[in-house]
Coordinates of C-alpha atoms (C1' of nucleotides) in Angstrom, one line a residue:
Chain A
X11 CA 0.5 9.6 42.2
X12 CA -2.4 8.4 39.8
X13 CA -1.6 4.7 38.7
X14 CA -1.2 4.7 35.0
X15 CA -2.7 1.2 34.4
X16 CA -6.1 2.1 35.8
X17 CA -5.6 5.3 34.0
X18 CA -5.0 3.9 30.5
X19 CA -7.4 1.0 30.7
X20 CA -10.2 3.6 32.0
X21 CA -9.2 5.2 28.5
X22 CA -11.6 2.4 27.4
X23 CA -13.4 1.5 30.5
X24 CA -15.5 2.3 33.2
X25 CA -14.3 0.9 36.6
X26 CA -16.6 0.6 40.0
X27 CA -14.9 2.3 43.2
X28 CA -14.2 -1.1 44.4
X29 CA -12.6 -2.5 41.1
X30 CA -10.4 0.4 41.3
X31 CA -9.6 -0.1 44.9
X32 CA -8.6 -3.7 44.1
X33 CA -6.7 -2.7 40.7
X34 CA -4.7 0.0 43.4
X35 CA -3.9 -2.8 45.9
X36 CA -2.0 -5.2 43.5
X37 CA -0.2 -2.6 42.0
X38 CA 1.4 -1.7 45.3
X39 CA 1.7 -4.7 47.0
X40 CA 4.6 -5.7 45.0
X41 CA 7.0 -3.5 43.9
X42 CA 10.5 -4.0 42.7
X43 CA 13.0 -1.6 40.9
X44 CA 15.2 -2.5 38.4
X45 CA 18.4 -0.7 37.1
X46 CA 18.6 0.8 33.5
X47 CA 20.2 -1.9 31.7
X48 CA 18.9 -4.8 34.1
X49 CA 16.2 -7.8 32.3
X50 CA 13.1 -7.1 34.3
X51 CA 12.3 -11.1 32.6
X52 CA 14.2 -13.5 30.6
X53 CA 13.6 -14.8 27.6
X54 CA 11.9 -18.7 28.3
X55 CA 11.2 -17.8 31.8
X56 CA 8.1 -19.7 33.6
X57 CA 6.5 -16.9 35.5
X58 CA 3.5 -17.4 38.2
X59 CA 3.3 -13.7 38.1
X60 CA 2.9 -10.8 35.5
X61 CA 4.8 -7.4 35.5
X62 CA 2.9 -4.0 35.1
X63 CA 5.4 -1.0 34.3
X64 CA 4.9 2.1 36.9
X65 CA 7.3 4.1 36.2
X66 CA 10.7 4.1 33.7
X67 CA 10.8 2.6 30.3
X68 CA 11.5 -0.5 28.9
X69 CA 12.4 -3.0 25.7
X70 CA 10.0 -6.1 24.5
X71 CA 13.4 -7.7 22.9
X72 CA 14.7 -10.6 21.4
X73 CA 18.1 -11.8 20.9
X74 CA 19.0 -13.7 17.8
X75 CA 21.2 -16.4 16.9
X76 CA 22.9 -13.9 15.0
X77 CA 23.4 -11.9 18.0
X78 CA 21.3 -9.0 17.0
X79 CA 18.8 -7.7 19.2
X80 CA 15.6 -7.0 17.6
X81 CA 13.2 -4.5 20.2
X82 CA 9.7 -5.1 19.4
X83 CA 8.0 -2.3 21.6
X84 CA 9.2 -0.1 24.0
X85 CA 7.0 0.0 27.2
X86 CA 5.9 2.8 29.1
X87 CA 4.0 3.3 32.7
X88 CA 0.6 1.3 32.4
X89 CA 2.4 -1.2 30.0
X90 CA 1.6 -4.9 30.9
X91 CA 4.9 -7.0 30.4
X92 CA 3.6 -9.9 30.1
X93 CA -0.1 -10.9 29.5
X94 CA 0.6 -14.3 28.0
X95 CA 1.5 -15.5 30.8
X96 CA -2.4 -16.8 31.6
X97 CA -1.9 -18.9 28.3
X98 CA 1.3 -20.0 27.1
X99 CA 4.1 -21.8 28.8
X100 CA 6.8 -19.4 28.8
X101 CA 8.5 -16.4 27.6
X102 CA 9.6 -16.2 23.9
X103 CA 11.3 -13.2 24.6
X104 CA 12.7 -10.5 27.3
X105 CA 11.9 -7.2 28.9
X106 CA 14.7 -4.8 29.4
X107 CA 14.8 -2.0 31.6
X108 CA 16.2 1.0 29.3
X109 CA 15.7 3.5 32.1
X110 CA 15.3 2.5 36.1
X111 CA 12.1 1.3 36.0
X112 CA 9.8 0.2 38.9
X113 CA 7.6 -2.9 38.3
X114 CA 4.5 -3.8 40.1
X115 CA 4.2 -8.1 40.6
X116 CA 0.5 -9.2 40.4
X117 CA 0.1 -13.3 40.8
X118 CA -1.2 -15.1 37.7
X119 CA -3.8 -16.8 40.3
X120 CA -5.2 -13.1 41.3
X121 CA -5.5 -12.1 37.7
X122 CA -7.4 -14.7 37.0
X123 CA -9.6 -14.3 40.0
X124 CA -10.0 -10.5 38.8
X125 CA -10.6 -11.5 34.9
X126 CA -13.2 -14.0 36.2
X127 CA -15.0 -11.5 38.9
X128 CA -15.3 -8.0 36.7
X129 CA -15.8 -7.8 33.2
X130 CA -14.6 -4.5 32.8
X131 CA -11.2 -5.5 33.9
X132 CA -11.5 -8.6 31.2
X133 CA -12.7 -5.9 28.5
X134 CA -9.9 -3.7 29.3
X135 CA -7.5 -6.5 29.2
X136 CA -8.7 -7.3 26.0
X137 CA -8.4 -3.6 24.9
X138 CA -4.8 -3.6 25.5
X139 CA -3.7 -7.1 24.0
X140 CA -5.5 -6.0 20.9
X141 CA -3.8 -2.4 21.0
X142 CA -0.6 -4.3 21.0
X143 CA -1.3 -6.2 18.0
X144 CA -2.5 -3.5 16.0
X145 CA 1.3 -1.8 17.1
X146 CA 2.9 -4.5 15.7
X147 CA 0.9 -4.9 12.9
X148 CA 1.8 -1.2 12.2
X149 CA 5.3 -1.8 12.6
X150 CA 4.8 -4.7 10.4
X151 CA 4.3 -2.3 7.4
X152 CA 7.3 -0.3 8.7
X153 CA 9.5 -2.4 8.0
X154 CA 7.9 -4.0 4.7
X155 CA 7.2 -1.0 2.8
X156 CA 8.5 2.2 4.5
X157 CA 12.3 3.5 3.9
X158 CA 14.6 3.6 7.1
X159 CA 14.1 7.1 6.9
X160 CA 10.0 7.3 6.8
X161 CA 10.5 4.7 9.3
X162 CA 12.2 6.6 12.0
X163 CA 10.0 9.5 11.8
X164 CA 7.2 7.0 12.5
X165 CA 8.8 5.7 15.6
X166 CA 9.5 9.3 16.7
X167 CA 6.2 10.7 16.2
X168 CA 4.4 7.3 17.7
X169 CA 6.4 8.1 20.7
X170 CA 5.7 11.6 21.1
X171 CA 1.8 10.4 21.2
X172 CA 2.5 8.0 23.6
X173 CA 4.4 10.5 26.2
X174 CA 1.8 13.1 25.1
X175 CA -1.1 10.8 26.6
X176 CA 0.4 10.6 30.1
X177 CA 1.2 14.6 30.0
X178 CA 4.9 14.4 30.1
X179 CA 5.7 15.7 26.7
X180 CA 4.4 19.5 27.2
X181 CA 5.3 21.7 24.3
X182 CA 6.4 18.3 22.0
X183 CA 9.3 18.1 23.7
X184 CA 10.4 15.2 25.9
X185 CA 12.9 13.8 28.2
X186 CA 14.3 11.1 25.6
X187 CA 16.2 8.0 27.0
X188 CA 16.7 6.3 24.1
X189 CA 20.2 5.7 23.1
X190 CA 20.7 5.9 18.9
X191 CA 21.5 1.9 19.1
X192 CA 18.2 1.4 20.9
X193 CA 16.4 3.5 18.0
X194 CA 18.2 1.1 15.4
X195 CA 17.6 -2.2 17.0
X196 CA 14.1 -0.9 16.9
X197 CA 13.6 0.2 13.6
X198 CA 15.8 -2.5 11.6
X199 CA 18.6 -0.2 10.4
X200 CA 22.4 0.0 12.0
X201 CA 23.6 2.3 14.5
X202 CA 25.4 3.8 11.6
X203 CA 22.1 4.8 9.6
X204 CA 20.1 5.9 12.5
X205 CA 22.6 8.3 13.1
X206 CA 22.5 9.6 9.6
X207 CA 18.7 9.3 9.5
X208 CA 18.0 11.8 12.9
X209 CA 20.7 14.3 11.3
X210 CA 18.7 14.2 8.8
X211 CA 15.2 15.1 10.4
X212 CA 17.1 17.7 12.6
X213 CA 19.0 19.1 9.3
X214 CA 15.1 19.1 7.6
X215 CA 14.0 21.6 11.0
X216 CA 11.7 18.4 12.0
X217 CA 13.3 17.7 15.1
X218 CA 16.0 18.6 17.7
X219 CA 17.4 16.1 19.9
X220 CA 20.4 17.3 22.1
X221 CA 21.0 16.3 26.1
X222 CA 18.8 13.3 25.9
X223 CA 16.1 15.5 25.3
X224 CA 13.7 15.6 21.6
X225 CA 12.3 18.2 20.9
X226 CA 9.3 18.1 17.6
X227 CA 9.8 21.7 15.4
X228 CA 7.6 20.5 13.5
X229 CA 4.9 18.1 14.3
X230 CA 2.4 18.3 11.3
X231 CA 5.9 18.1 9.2
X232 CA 6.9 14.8 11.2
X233 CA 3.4 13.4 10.8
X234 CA 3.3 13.9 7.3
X235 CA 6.7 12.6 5.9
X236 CA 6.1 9.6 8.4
X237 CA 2.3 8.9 6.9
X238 CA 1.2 8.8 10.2
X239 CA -2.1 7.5 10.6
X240 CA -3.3 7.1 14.5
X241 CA -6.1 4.8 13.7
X242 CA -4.1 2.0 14.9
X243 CA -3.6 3.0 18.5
X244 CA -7.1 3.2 18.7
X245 CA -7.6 6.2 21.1
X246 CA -10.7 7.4 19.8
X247 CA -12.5 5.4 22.5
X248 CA -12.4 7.7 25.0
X249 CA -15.2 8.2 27.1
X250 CA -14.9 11.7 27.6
X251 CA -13.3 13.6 24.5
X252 CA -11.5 16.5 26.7
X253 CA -10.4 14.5 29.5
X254 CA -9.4 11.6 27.5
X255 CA -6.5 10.2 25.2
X256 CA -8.1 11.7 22.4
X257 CA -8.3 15.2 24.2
X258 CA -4.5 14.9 25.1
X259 CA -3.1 14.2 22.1
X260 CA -5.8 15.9 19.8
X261 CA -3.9 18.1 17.7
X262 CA -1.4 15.3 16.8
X263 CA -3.7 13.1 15.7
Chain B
X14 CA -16.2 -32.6 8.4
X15 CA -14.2 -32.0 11.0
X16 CA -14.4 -28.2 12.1
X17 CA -11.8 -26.5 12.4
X18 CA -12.3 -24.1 14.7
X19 CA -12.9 -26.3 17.3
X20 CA -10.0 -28.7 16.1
X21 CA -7.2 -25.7 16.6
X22 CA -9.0 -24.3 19.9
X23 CA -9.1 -28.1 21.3
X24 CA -5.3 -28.2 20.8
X25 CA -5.3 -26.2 23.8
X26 CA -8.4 -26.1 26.0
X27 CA -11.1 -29.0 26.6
X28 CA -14.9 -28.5 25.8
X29 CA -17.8 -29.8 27.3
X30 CA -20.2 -31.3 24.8
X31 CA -22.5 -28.7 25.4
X32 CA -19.7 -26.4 24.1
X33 CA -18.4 -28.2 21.3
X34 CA -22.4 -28.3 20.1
X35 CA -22.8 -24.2 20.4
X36 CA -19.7 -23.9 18.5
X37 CA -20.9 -26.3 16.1
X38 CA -23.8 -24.4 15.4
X39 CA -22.5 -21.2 15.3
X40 CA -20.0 -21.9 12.3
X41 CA -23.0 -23.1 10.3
X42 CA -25.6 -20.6 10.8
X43 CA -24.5 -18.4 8.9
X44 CA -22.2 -18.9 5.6
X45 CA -21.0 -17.5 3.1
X46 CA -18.9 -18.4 0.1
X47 CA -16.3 -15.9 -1.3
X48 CA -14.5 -15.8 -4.5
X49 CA -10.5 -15.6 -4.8
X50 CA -9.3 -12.0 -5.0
X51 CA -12.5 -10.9 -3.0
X52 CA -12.8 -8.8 0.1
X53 CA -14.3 -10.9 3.0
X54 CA -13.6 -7.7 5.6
X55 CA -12.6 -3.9 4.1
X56 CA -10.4 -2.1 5.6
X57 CA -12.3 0.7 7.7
X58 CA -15.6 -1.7 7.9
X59 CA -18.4 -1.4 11.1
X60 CA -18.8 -4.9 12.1
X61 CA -21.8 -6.2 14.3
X62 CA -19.9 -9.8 13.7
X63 CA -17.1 -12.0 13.3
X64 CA -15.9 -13.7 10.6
X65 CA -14.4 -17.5 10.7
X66 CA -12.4 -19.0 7.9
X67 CA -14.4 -22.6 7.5
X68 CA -12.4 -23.6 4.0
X69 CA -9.5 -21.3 1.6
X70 CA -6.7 -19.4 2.4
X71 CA -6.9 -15.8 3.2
X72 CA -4.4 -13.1 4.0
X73 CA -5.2 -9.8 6.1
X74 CA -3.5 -7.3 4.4
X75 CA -3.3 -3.1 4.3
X76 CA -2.9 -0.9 1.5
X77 CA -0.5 2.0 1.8
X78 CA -0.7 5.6 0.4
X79 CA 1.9 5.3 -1.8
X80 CA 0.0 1.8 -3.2
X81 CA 2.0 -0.9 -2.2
X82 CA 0.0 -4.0 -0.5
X83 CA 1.4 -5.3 3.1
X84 CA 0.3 -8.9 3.6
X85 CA 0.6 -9.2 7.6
X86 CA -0.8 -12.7 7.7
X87 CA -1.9 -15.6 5.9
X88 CA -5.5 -16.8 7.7
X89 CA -6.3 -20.5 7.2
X90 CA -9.5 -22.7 8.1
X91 CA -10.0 -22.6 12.0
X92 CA -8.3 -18.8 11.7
X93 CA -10.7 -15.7 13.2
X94 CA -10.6 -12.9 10.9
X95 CA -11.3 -9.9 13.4
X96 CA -11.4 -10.7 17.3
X97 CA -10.7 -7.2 17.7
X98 CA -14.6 -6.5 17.1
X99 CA -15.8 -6.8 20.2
X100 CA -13.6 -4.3 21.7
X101 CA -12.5 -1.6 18.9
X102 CA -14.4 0.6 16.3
X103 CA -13.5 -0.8 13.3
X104 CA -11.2 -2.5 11.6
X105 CA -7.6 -0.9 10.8
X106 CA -6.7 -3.6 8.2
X107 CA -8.8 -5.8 5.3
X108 CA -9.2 -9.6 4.7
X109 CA -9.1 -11.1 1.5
X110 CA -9.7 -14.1 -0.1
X111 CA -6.8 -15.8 -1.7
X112 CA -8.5 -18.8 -2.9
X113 CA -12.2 -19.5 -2.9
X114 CA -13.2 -19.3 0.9
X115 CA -15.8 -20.2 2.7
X116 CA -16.5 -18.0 6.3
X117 CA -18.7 -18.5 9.0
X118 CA -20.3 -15.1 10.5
X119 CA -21.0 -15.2 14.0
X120 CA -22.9 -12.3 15.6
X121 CA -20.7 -10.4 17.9
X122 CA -23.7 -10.9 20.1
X123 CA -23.6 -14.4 20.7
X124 CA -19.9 -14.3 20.7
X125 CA -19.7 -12.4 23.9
X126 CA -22.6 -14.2 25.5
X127 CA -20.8 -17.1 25.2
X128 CA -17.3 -15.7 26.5
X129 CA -18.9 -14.7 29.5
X130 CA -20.5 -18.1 29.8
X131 CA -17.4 -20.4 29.0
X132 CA -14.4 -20.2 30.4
X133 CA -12.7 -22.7 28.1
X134 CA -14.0 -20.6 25.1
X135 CA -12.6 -17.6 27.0
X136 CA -9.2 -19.5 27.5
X137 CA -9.3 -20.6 23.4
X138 CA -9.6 -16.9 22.2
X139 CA -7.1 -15.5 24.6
X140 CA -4.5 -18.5 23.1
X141 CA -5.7 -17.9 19.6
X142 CA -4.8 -14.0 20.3
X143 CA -1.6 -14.5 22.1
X144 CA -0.5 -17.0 19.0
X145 CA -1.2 -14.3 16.9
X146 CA 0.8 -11.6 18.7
X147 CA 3.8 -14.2 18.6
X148 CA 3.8 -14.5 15.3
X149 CA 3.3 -11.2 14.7
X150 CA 6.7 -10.6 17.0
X151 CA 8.3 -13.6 14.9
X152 CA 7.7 -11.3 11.6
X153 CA 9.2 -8.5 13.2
X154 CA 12.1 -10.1 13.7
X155 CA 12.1 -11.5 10.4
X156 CA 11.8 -8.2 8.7
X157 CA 14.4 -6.3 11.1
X158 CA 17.3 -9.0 10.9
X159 CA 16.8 -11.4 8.6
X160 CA 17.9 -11.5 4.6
X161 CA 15.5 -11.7 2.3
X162 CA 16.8 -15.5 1.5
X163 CA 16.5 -16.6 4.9
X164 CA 13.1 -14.7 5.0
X165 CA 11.6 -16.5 2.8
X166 CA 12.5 -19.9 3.7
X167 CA 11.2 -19.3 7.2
X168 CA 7.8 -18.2 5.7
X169 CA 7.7 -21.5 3.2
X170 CA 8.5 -23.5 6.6
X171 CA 5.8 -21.6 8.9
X172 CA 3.3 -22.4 5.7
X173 CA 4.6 -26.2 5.8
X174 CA 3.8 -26.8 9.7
X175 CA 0.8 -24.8 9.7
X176 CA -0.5 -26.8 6.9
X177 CA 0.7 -29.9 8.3
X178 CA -1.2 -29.2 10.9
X179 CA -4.7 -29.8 9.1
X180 CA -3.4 -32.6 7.9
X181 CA -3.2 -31.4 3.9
X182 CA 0.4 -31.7 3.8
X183 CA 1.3 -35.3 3.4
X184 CA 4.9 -35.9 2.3
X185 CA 6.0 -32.3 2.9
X186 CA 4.1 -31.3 -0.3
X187 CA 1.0 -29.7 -0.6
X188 CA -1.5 -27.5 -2.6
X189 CA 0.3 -24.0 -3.1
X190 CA -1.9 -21.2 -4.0
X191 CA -0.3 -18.8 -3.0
X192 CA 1.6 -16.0 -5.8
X193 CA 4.9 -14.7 -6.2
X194 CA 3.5 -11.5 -6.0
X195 CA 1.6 -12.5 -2.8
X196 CA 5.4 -13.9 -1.4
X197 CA 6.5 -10.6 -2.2
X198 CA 3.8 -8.4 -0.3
X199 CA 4.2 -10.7 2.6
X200 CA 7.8 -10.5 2.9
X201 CA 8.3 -7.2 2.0
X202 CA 10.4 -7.8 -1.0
X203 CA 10.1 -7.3 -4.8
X204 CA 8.2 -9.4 -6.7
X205 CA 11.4 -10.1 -8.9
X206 CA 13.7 -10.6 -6.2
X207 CA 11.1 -13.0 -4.5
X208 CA 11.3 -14.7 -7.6
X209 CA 15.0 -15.0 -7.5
X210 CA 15.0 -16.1 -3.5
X211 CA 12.6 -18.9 -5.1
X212 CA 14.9 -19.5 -7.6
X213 CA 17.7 -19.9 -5.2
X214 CA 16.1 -22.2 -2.7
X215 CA 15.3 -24.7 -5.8
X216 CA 18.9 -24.3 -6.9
X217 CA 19.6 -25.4 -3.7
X218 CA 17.8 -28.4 -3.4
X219 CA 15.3 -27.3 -0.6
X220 CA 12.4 -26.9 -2.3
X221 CA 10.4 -27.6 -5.5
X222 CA 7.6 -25.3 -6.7
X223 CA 5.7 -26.2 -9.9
X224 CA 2.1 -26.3 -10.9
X225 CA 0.5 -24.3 -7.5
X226 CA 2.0 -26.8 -5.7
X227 CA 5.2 -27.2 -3.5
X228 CA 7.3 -29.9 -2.4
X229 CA 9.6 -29.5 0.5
X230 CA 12.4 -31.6 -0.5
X231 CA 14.7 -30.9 2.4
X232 CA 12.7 -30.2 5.5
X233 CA 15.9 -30.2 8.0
X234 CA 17.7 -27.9 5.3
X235 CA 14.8 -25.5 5.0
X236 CA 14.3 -25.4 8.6
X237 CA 18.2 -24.7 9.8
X238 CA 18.4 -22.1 6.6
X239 CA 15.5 -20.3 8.0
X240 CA 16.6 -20.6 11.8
X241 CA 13.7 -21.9 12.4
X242 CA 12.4 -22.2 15.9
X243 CA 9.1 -23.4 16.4
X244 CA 8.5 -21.6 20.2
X245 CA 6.5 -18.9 19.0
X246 CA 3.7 -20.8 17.5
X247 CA 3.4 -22.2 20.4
X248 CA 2.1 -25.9 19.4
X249 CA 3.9 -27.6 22.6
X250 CA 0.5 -27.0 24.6
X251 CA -1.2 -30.1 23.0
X252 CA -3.0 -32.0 25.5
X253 CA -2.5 -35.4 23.3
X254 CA 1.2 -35.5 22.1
X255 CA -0.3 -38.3 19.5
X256 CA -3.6 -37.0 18.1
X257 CA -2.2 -32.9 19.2
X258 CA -0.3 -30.3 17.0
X259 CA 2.7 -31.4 18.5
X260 CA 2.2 -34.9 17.4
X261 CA 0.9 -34.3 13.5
X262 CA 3.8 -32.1 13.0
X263 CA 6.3 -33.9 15.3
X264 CA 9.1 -34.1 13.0
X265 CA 9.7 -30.6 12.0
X266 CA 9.8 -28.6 15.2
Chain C
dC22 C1' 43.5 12.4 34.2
dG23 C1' 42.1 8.4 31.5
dA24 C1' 38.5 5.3 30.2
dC25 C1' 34.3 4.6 28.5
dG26 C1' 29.7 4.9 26.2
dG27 C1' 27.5 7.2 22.9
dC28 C1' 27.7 10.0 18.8
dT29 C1' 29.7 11.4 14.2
dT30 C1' 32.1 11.1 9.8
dG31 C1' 34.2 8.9 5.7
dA32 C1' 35.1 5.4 2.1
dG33 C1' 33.9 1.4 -0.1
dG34 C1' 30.9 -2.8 -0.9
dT35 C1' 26.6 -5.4 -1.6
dA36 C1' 21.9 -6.8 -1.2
dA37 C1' 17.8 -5.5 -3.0
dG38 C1' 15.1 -2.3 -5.9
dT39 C1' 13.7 -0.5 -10.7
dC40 C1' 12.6 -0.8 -15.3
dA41 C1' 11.6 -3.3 -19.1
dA42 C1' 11.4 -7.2 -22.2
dT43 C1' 10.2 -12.1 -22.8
dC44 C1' 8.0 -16.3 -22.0
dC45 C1' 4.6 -19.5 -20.8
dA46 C1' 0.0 -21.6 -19.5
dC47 C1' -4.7 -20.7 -19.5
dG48 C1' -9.1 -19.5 -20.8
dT49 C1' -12.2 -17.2 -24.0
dG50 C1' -14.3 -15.9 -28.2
dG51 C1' -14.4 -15.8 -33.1
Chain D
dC19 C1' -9.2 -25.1 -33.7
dC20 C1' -6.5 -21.3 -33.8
dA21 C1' -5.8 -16.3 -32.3
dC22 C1' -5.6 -13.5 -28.8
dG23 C1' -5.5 -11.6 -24.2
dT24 C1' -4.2 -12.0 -19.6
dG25 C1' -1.9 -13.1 -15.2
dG26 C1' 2.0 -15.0 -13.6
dA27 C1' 6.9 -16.3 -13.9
dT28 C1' 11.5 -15.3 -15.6
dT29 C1' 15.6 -12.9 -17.2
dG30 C1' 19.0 -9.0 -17.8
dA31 C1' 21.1 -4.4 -17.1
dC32 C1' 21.4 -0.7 -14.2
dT33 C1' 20.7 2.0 -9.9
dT34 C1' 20.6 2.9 -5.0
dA35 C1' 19.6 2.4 -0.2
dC36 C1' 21.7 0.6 3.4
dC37 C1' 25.6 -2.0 5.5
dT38 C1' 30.5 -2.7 7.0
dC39 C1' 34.6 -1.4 8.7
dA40 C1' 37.2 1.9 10.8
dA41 C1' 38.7 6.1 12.8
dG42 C1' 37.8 10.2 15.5
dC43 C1' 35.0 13.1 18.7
dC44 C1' 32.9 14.6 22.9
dG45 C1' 30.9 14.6 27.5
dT46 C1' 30.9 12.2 31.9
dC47 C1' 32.2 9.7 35.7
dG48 C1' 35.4 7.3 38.6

DNA sequence: CGACGGCTTGAGGTAAGTCAATCCACGTGG
DNA sequence: CCACGTGGATTGACTTACCTCAAGCCGTCG
């Protein structure tokens, strides 16, 4: 199986034989499986290692005071759970396993010793953390100035970009865990109104999602109601245009 | 003066005074002056180098399709205006100047020369980052499960410590430049009904805002309203819990 | 078979948006 | 020094998007 961290950070990167040999060792020298529902980390947990997502999908969440759970990202194979672990004390949030998910432990001390050897791995590093902000900064506007409906068809279409780039979403149409509460923790509306947003995409012949699978009818449709704009995932630096993130996903984009 | 670059990234890390001098002389090489309303950074802009809020207030911002402005951030003296230069194409977002600022420009150049070279400068970009993606998280939250009300209050209160922190908020009250509208564009609400929210949290005896200035009358008020919990900011990392973050703003986390 | 999790539907209720007028502080030019 | 224009703050009347509560449905799994 490739490894989908060295394969999304070489998105951006070049790696040497032997950074990739050492990249390929700490993801498999610690490997744990979590079941779909499990925390793969607590929120305020003090961690002396970091947690790279291999396979399954998962919820960057935070439960409130209020008791609502707010999911900030959804993670997917190559994910890093937690890179502030280097930096800050602890957690300020959790990761949720959504699906069985296997996780590969790599020790803070190792990272380090990597970031400090190869500067590739820093500048990939980098690459992703700065991804990650411009996602939330997306989902920033989302939520400020989108309606619940524009919203949704954002999410949807930024996920069928994300499954698109590691090839599992042939024909825009997708194996789709994601329960309808998930979707409206995610997006800020009520289980209630997400419901009554996806009838309405399927009922517009945008989308059909039946058997935990969805299926995009209409992709240029989707991408247009939902003012999708890809700049902010930042794909375009691919090194090589066919083989690449941007050759994946190109007519979506 | 005191710069506050160094200042916010000495909350966390220590510099050699080799270090602390190479700073020093980057954020005077080259300045430049900005008037109140004007673009430091457009949206879409090529960068060769980065820009450093010396004095002002500043807010990085996006405009939609359908016109409306999304204020993601407020960017105060010490703030960097575009750390994703060194590793993406161009910027997805603009800066602009809310009051008269002043900016430092620092070749991207000399930037990475000296990341490779100092491992403290290294550590204080990656915490200045990771804040950043926390507070981004924190907005999230605030947009997906927060009223507008409480909304507010908790950005008045994140203004109020951050402020605190450079020492220009004595008594809880401080210089206040920002506008309703800006309120409004920053929590993605109305500019009337940010008025109102206003209105309400001087009705109830929190606040007062007159004259571009605003008093926090009830700091432990303000702060329970807003469910206020200063872990995201991360300030706790102080080295000095007297002379640190922690200690200037002890009271109000 | 029953229980359960996830999805669907309906009937109100309310927070926040829209549109539009007014007011106030200010700076500028005649 | 007053007249005027302008940007920001305020107020009121009306509309609507989204929430709440609550019941019913359907497939699956023990």
């Amino acid at each position: 199986m490739v490894n989908p961290w060295i394969m999304k950070m070489e998105q951006f990167t070049q790696f040497t034989d032997s950074e990739r040999h050492t990249l390929e060792r700490l993801s498999r020298e610690r490997v744990v499986d979590y079941a779909a529902g499990e925390d793969i980390i607590r929120d305020g947990a003090h961690q002396n290692h970091c947690h790279l997502m291999l396979t399954g999908l998962a919820s960057r969440y935070k439960i409130l005071r209020n008791g609502k759970r707010q999911i900030m990202a959804f993670l997917v194979p190559g994910d890093l759970c937690d890179a502030e672990i280097f930096v800050l004390k602890e957690m300020d949030h959790a990761i949720g396993a959504l699906t069985p998910s296997r996780v590969a432990l790599i020790h803070a001390d190792e990272m380090r010793k990597l970031l400090r050897s190869s500067g590739a791995l820093a500048e990939g590093l980098w690459w992703g953390t700065l991804t990650d902000l411009g996602v939330l900064r997306e989902r920033i506007i989302d939520h400020g100035s989108r309606t619940t409906y524009v919203r949704m068809a954002h999410l949807l279409y930024e996920l069928l970009i994300r499954y698109r780039v590691f090839g599992d979403a042939k024909d825009n149409s997708f194996a789709f865990p994601i329960t309808q509460e998930e979707l409206a923790d995610a997006t800020g509306m009520t289980p209630v109104h997400a419901n009554r947003m996806l009838q309405k995409l399927r009922r517009d012949g945008l989308i059909v999602l039946e058997g935990r699978r969805l299926s995009v009818i209409d992709p240029k449709g989707l991408k247009a109601l939902a003012m999708f704009d890809a700049e902010y995932l930042h794909l375009d630096r691919a090194h090589d245009p066919k083989d690449g993130l941007a050759g994946r996903v190109g007519d979506l984009v």
